[in-house]
PDB file of C-alpha atoms in Angstrom:
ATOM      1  CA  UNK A   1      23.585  18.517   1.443  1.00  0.00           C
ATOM      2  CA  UNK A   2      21.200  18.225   4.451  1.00  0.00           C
ATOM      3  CA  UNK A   3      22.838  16.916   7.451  1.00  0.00           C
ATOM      4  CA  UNK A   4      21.569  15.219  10.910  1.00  0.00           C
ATOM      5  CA  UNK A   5      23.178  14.310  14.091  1.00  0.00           C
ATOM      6  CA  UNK A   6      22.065  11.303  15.862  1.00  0.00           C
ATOM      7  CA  UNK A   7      23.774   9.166  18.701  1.00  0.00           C
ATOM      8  CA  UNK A   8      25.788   6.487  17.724  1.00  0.00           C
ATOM      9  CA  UNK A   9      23.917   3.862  19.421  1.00  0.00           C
ATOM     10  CA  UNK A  10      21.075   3.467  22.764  1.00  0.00           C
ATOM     11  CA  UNK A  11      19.727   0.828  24.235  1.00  0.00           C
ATOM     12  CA  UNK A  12      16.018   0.460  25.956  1.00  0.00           C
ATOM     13  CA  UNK A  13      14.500  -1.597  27.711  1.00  0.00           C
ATOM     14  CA  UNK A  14      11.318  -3.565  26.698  1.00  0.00           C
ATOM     15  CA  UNK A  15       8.084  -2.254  27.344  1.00  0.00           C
ATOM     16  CA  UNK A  16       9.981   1.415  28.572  1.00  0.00           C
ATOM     17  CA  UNK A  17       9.789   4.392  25.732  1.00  0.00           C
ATOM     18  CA  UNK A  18      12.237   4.941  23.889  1.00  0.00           C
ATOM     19  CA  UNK A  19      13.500   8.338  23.327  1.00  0.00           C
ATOM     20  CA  UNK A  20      15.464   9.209  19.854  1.00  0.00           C
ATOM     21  CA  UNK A  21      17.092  12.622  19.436  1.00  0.00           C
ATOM     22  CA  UNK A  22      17.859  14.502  16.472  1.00  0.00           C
ATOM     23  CA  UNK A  23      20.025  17.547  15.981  1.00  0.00           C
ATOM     24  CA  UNK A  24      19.293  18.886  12.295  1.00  0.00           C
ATOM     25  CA  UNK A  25      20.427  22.742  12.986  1.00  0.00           C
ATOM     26  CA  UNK A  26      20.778  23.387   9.048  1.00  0.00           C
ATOM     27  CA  UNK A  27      17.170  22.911   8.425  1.00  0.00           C
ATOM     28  CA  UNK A  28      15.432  24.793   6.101  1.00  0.00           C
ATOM     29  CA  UNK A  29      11.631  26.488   6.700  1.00  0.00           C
ATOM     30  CA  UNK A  30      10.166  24.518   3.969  1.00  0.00           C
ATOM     31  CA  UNK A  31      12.016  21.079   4.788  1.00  0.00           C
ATOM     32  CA  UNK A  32      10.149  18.500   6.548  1.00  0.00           C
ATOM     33  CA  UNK A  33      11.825  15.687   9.053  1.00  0.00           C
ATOM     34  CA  UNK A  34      11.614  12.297   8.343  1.00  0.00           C
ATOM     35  CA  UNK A  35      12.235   9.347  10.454  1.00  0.00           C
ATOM     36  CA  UNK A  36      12.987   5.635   8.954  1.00  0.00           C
ATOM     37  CA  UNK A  37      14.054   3.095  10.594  1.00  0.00           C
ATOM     38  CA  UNK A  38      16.233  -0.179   9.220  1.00  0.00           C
ATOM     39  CA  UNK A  39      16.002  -3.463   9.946  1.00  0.00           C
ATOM     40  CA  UNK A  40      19.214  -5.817   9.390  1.00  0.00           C
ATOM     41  CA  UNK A  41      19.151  -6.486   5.606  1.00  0.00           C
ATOM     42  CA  UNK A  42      15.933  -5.004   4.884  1.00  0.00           C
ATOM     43  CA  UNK A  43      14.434  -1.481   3.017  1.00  0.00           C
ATOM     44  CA  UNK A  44      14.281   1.248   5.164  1.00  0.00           C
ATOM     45  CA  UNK A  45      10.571   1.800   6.510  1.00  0.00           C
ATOM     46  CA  UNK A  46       9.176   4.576   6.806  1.00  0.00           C
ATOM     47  CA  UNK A  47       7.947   5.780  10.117  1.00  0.00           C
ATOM     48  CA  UNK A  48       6.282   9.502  10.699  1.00  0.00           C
ATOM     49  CA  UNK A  49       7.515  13.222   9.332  1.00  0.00           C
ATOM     50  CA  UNK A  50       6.859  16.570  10.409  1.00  0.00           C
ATOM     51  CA  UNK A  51       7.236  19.846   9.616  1.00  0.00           C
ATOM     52  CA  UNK A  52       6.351  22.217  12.736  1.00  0.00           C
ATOM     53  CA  UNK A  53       3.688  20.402  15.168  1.00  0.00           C
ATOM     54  CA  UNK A  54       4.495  17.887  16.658  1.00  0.00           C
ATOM     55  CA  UNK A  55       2.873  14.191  15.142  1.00  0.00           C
ATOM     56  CA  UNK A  56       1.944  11.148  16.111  1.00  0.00           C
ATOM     57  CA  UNK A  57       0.937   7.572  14.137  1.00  0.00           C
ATOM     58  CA  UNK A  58       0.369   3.869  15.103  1.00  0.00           C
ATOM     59  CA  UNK A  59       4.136   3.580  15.641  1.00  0.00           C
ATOM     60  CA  UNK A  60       5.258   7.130  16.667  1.00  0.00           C
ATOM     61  CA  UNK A  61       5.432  10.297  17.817  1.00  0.00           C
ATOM     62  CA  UNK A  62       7.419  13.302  16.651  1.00  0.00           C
ATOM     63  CA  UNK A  63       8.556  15.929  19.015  1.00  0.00           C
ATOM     64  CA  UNK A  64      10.063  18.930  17.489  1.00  0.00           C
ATOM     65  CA  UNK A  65      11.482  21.911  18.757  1.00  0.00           C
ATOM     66  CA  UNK A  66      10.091  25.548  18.331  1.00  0.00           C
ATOM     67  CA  UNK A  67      12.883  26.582  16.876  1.00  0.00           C
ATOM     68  CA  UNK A  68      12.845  23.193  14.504  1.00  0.00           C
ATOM     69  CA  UNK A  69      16.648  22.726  15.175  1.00  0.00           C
ATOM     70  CA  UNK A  70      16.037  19.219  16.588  1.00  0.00           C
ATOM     71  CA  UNK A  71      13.598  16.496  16.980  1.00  0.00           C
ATOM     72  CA  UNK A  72      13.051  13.704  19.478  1.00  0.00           C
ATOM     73  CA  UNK A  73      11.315  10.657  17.799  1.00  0.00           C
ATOM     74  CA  UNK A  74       9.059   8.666  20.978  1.00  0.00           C
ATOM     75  CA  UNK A  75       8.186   4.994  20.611  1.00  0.00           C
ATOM     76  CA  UNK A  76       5.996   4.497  23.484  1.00  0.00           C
ATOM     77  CA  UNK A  77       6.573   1.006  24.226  1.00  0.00           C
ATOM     78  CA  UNK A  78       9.538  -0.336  22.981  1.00  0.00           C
ATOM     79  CA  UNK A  79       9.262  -4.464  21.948  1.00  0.00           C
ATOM     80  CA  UNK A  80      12.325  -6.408  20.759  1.00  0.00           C
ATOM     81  CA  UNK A  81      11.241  -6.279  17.189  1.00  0.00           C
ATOM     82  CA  UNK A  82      11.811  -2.257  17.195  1.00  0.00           C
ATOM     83  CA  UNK A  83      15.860  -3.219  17.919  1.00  0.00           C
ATOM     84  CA  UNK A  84      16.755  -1.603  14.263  1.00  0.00           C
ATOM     85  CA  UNK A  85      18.936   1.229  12.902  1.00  0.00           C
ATOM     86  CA  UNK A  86      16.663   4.787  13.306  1.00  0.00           C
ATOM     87  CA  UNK A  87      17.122   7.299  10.804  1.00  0.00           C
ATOM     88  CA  UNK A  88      16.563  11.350  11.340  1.00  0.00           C
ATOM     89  CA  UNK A  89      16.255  12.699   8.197  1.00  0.00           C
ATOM     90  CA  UNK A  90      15.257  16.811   6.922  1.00  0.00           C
ATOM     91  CA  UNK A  91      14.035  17.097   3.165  1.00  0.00           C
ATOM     92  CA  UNK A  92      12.031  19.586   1.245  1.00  0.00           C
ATOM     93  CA  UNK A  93       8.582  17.788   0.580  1.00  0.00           C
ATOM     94  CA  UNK A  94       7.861  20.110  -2.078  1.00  0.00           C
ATOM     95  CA  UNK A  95       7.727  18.019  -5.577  1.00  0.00           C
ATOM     96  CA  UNK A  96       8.147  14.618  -3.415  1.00  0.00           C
ATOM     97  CA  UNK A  97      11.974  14.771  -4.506  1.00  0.00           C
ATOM     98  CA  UNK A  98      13.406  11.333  -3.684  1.00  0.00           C
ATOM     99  CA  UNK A  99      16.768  12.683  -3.063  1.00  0.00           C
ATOM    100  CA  UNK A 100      17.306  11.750   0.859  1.00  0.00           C
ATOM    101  CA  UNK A 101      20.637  12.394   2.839  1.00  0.00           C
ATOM    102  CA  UNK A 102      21.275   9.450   5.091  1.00  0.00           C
ATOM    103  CA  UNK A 103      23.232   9.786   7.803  1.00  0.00           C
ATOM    104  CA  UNK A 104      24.817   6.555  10.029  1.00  0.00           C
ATOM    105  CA  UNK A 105      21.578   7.124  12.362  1.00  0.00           C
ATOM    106  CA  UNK A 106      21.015   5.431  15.936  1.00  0.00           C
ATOM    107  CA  UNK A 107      21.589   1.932  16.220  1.00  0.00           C
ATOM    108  CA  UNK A 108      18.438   1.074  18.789  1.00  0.00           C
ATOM    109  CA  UNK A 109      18.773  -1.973  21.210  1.00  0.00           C
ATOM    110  CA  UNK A 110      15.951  -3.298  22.503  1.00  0.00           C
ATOM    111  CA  UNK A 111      16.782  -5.393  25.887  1.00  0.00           C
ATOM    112  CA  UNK A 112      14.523  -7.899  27.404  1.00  0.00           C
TER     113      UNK A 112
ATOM    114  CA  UNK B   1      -1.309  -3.403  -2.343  1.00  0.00           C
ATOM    115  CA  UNK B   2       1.763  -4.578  -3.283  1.00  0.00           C
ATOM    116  CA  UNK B   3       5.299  -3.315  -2.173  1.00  0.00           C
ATOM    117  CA  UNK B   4       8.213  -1.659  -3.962  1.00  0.00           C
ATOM    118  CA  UNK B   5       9.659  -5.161  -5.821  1.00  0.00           C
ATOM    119  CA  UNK B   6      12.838  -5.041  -6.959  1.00  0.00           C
ATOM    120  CA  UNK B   7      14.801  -8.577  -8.624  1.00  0.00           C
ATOM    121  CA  UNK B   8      17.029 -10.106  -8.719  1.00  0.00           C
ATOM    122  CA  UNK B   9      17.236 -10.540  -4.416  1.00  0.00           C
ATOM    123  CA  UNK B  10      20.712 -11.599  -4.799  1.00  0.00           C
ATOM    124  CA  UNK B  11      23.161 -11.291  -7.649  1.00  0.00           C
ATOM    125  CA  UNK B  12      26.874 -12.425  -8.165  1.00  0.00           C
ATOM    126  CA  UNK B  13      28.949 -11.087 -10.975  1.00  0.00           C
ATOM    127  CA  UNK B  14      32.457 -11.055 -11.831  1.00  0.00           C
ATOM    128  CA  UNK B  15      34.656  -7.812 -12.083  1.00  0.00           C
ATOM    129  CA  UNK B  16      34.401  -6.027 -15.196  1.00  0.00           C
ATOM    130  CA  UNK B  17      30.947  -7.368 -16.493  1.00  0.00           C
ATOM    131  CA  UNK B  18      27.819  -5.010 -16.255  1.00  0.00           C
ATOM    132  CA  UNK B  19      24.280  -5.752 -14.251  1.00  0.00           C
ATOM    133  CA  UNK B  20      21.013  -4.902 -14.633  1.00  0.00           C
ATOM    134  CA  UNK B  21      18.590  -4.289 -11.796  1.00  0.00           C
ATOM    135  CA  UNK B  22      14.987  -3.693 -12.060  1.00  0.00           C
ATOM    136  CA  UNK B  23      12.320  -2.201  -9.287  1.00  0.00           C
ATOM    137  CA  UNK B  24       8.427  -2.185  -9.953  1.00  0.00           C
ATOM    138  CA  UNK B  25       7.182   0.916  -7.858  1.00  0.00           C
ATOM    139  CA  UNK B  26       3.672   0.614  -5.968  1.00  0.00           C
ATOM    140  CA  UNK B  27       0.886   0.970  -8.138  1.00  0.00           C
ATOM    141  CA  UNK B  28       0.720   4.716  -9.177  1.00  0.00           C
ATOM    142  CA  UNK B  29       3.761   5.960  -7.587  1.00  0.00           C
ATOM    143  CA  UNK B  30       5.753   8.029 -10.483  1.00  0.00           C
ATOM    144  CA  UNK B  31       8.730   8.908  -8.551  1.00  0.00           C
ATOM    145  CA  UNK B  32      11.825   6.249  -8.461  1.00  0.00           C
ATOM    146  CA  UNK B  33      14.749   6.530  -6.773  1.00  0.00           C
ATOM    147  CA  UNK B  34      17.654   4.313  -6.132  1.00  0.00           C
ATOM    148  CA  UNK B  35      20.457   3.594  -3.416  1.00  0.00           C
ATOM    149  CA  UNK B  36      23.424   2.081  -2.538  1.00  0.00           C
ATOM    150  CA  UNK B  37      24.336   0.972   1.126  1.00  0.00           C
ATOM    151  CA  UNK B  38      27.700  -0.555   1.976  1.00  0.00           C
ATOM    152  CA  UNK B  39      28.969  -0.320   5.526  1.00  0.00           C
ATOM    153  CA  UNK B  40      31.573   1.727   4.543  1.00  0.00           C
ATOM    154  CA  UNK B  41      29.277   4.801   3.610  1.00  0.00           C
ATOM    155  CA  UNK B  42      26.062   3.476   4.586  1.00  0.00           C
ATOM    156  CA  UNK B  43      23.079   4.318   2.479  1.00  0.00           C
ATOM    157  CA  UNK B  44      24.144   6.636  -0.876  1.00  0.00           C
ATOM    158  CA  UNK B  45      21.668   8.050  -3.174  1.00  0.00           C
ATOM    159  CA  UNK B  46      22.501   6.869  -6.872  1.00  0.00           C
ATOM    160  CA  UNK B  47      19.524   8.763  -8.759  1.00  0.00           C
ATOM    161  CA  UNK B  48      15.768   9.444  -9.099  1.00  0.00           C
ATOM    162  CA  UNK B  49      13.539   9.198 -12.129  1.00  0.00           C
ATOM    163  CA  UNK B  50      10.381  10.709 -12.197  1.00  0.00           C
ATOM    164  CA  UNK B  51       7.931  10.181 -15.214  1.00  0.00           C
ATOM    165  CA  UNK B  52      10.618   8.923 -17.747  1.00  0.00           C
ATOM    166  CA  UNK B  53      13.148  11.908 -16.866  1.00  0.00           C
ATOM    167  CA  UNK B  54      16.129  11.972 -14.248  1.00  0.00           C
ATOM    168  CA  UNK B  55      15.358  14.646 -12.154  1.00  0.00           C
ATOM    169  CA  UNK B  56      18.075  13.956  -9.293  1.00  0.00           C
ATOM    170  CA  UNK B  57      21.697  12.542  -9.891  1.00  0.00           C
ATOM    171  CA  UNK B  58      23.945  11.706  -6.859  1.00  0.00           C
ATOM    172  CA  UNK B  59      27.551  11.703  -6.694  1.00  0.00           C
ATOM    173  CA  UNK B  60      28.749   8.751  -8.706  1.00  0.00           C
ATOM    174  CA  UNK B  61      30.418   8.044 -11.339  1.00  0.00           C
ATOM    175  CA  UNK B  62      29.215   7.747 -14.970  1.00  0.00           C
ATOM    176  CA  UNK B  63      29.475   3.638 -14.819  1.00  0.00           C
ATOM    177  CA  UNK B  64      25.987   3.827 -12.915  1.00  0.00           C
ATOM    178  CA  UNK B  65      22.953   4.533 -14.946  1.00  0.00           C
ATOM    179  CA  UNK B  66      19.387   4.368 -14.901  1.00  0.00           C
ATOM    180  CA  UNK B  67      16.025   4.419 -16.787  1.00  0.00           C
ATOM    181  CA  UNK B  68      12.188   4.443 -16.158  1.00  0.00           C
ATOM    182  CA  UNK B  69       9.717   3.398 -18.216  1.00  0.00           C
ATOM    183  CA  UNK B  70       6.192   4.777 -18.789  1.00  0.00           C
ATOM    184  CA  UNK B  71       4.811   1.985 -16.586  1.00  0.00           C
ATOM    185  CA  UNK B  72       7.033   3.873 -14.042  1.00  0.00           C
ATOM    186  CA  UNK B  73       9.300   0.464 -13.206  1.00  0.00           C
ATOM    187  CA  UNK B  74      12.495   1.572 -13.452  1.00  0.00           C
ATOM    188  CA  UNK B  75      16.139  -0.346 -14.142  1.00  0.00           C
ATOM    189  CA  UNK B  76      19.333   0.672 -12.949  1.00  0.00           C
ATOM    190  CA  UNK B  77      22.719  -0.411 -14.626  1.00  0.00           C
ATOM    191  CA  UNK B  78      26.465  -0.927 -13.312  1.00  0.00           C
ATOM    192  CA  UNK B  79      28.646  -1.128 -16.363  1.00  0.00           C
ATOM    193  CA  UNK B  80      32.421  -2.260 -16.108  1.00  0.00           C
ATOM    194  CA  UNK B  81      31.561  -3.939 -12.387  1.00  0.00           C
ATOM    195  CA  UNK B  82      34.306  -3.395  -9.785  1.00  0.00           C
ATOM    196  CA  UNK B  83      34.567  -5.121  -6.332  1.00  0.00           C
ATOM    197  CA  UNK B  84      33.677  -1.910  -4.240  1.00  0.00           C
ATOM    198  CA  UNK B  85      30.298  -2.140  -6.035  1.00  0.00           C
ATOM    199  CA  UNK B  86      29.529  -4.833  -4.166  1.00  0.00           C
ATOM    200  CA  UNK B  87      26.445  -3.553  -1.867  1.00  0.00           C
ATOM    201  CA  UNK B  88      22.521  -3.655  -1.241  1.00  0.00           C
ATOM    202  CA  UNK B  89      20.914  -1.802  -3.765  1.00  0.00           C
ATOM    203  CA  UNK B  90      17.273  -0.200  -2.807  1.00  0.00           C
ATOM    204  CA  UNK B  91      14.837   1.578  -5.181  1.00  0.00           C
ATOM    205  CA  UNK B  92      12.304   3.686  -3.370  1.00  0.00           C
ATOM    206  CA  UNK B  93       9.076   4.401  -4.397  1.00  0.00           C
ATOM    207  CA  UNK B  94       6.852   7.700  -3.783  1.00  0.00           C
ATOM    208  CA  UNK B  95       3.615   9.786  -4.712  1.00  0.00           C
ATOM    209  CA  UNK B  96       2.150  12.794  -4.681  1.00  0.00           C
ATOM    210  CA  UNK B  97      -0.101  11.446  -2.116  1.00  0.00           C
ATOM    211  CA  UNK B  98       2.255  10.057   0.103  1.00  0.00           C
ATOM    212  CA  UNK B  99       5.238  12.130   1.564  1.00  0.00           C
ATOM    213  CA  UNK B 100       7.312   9.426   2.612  1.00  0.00           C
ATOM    214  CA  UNK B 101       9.252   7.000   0.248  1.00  0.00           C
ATOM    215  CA  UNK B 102       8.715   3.248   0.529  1.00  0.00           C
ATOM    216  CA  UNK B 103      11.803   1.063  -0.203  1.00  0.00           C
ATOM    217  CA  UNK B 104      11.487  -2.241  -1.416  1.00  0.00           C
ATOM    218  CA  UNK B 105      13.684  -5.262   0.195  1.00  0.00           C
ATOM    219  CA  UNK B 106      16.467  -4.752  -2.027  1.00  0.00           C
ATOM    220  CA  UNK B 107      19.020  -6.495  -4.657  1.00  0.00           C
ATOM    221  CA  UNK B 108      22.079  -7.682  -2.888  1.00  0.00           C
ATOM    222  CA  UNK B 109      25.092  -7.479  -5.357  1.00  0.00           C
ATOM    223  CA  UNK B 110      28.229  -9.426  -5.007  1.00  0.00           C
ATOM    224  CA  UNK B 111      30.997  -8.913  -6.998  1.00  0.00           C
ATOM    225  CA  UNK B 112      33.635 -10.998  -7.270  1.00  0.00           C
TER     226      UNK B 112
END
């Protein structure tokens, strides 16, 4: 099954970017990566994916590497409400199969 | 438009009876797929339906079943309960449209 490395945990400071990496060296050329993002007792949301370029939405941006063996995901201004558990996730999008590999993801701390 | 639903919210059952869950997808989605998440293993993937038919199956064991009906709302079973089932259970919905999944808030099962 697909797997990610993430930090444990980071903290960041309101208003400052925050910077989340991902290591996902087993990625396949056809698999996309997927960032969610939990908050305590909630769904996970979904927040941006990518395949090569790098993205950006209301929330995010995507960096990812040339070689696609990692990924940063970029929140540009952190608030306190973006304190949540974040996700890195790599999936083939072909078919939309549902079948995602969580991993324990980054617990993000948001400090005033 | 409305969210992934899924009901009960919260459900508490005694060992050795069986549950029934249910999750109404977004309007359209055809793909369902369901989770556990305990903080011992975080979030698992149980199954995914897709137009009536199973088309992924995670790692557990036969005790855990599901269904989807042609409306695409889906139900997912726990016969013989035991107290390790105890968790958050999340269906996720998804289209052809859409890449990501959406999760709905989830059905918190107790069992005692």
């Amino acid at each position: 099954d697909a797997k990610t490395t993430q930090p444990t945990s980071m903290d960041c400071a309101e208003g400052r970017a925050a910077n989340l990496p991902c290591n996902h060296s087993t990625i396949s050329g056809n698999e996309y990566v997927y960032w969610y993002r939990q908050i305590h007792s909630q769904g996970p949301q979904y927040i941006i994916h990518g395949l090569k370029n790098n993205e950006t939405n209301e929330m995010a941006s995507l960096i990812i590497t040339e070689d696609r063996k990692s990924s940063t995901l970029i929140l540009p201004h952190a608030t306190l409400r973006d304190t949540a558990v974040y996700y890195c996730i790599h999936n083939p999008n072909s078919g939309n199969t549902g079948k995602l590999i969580f991993g324990q993801g980054t617990t993000l701390q948001v400090k005033p | 438009k409305a969210g992934v639903t899924q009901t009960p919210r919260y459900l508490i059952k005694t060992r050795g009876q069986q549950v029934t869950l249910s999750c109404s997808p977004i309007s359209g989605h055809r793909s369902v797929s369901w989770y556990q998440q305990t903080p011992g293993q975080g979030l698992q993937f149980l199954f995914e339906y897709f137009s009536e038919t199973q088309r992924n199956k995670g790692n557990f064991p036969g005790r855990f079943s599901g269904r989807q009906f042609s409306n695409s709302r889906s139900e997912m079973n726990v016969s013989t309960l035991e107290l390790g089932d105890s968790a958050l259970y999340l269906c996720a919905s998804s289209s052809r449209e859409f890449s990501g999944y959406t999760f709905g808030s989830g059905t918190r099962l107790t069992v005692v």
